[in-house]
Amino acid sequence: MQNDSWQAALVKISQTLDVQRFESWIKPLVLLPQTNPGNISFGVPNKFMIAFIEQHYGDLLTKTLRSIDSSIESIGFVANPNIKAAIDEPVLTSTQAQVAVISNKTIRATPVQKISISSRVDKRFTFNSFVVGSGNEFAKSAAFSVAQSPGKTKFNPLLIYSGVGLGKTHLLHAIGNYIESQPDKNKVVYLSSEEFYLNFIDAIKNNNTRFFTDFFRSADALLMDDVQFFSGKESTQEEFFYIFNALYQAGKQIVLTSDLPPNLIKGLQDRLISRFHWGLCVDIQPPDFETRIAILKKKSEEQKLNIPECALVYIAENISSNIRLLEGAVIRLLAYSSITKIDLSLDVVKEVLKNSTKNTKSKITIDTIIEKVSEYYNVPVNNMREKNRRKEVAHSRQIAMYISKQCTDFSLKTIGLNFGGRDHSTVIHAINNISVLMKTNISVSKDVNFLMSSL
Ligand code: ADP
Ligand code: MG
């Protein structure tokens, strides 16, 4: 294969990859002189890159090269290619490798370069500003314990997992802030897994993995956010594995977050999964109604924003699965009220937030469900909300409770409150009852399915 064919391949590949990936992984490849016509070899600065490139870009390279030269049988990679006559230092930077490819002239290499890794704890996210409710109290207590005695509790590593916007990153920073506020001057390193990965690539490119490893190994508390990002990134996982072991053995604290429990993260090596389970894995559940109200109150107080109670209830009922969205609603109201100087009545709040509440599951309210069900069974709405024990009323009420559980995110407690202040065990009883009836009585299952689809 000639150099100009490789140039053509580079152009093609650059059109399919984003700039960063292209610059990091493809551009540094150096086409080596061929000994066998069908076999192409590339020089690659080091062995980490080989593993990564083979896994992620092997197919792409083979396909692209074959589309240009169909006689190509295989491609291979060689670490620190034997081009010593031309180089006198150990590593090629991507630009210099590229120069070599393009001009096929003397290849020069650069000395080890300094890299800098920035790790910063965000002062805004503290334990004080974290509202505790039933969905997050366990995670918060565990986080607080490790913050008080980093590396000295059984919770090492501590892994917190949940869906988005439920406070994982907040807790991670809270731990960092707490540790940094103590007199022991323990060193905290906070980083997202993506930043870890990007820094790792930089370190490889600059032949400075030693500095990289030392930086992380010097931490007293390593706080690594969103480890699901490591998925499928073998070399990064390998590097993290060594750092993890070194810290763990030295009794340093490791706190991780992810969007799933570790065993469900696809593409994570088993040895990491098993290590992540050594300490404590704890989840955060979406906040219940009361916690959402408490969060809204806290956030609106922080912003010195006066939102009437009924409007808080409206927001908490309509935005239920994500605290970031609750926060977004408060910010939107703040912007609105500071620009227009209009007081935030319930109607104003509904109008301002109509887009934010449109797509959430709880767009379906318990009120709507009660209306639909009472209309369908011809039972007055008031009776549904009262402690009326007439058989048809009780049956419709149970159906409405069942649908409320299926079609909204409201807690059993909130559902009960909407049906004449019944407690959660009554709601559970209703749900179980209707579930059984749906399996045994075809007309009940038809009714429920019809009602749910009409919502
Ligand atoms: P995650 O990392 O789980 O996606 P974040 O920690 O980024 O979620 O939280 C999203 C936003 O919601 C942040 O601004 C955070 O401060 C806020 N938040 C989350 N949980 C709470 C809580 N319990 N109390 C107060 N604010 C919270
Ligand atoms: Mg986060």
mmCIF file with all atom_site columns, N, CA and C and ligand atoms in Angstrom, residues 168-169 225-226 324, ligand 2:
data_model
loop_
_atom_site.group_PDB
_atom_site.id
_atom_site.type_symbol
_atom_site.label_atom_id
_atom_site.label_alt_id
_atom_site.label_comp_id
_atom_site.label_asym_id
_atom_site.label_entity_id
_atom_site.label_seq_id
_atom_site.pdbx_PDB_ins_code
_atom_site.Cartn_x
_atom_site.Cartn_y
_atom_site.Cartn_z
_atom_site.occupancy
_atom_site.B_iso_or_equiv
_atom_site.pdbx_formal_charge
_atom_site.auth_seq_id
_atom_site.auth_comp_id
_atom_site.auth_asym_id
_atom_site.auth_atom_id
_atom_site.pdbx_PDB_model_num
ATOM   1  N  N  . LYS A 1 168 ? -26.752 12.317 42.675 1.00 0.00 ? 168 LYS A N  1
ATOM   2  C  CA . LYS A 1 168 ? -25.489 11.590 42.830 1.00 0.00 ? 168 LYS A CA 1
ATOM   3  C  C  . LYS A 1 168 ? -24.295 12.542 42.837 1.00 0.00 ? 168 LYS A C  1
ATOM   4  N  N  . THR A 1 169 ? -24.246 13.396 41.814 1.00 0.00 ? 169 THR A N  1
ATOM   5  C  CA . THR A 1 169 ? -23.125 14.321 41.716 1.00 0.00 ? 169 THR A CA 1
ATOM   6  C  C  . THR A 1 169 ? -23.112 15.272 42.912 1.00 0.00 ? 169 THR A C  1
ATOM   7  N  N  . ASP A 1 225 ? -17.177 10.224 39.227 1.00 0.00 ? 225 ASP A N  1
ATOM   8  C  CA . ASP A 1 225 ? -18.591 10.339 38.857 1.00 0.00 ? 225 ASP A CA 1
ATOM   9  C  C  . ASP A 1 225 ? -18.904 9.560  37.566 1.00 0.00 ? 225 ASP A C  1
ATOM   10 N  N  . ASP A 1 226 ? -20.048 8.929  37.529 1.00 0.00 ? 226 ASP A N  1
ATOM   11 C  CA . ASP A 1 226 ? -20.580 8.292  36.313 1.00 0.00 ? 226 ASP A CA 1
ATOM   12 C  C  . ASP A 1 226 ? -19.664 7.222  35.711 1.00 0.00 ? 226 ASP A C  1
ATOM   13 N  N  . ARG A 1 324 ? -33.463 17.733 38.977 1.00 0.00 ? 324 ARG A N  1
ATOM   14 C  CA . ARG A 1 324 ? -32.923 18.772 38.112 1.00 0.00 ? 324 ARG A CA 1
ATOM   15 C  C  . ARG A 1 324 ? -34.063 19.540 37.441 1.00 0.00 ? 324 ARG A C  1
HETATM 16 MG MG . MG  B 2 .   ? -24.352 13.388 37.891 1.00 0.00 ? 2   MG  B MG 1
#
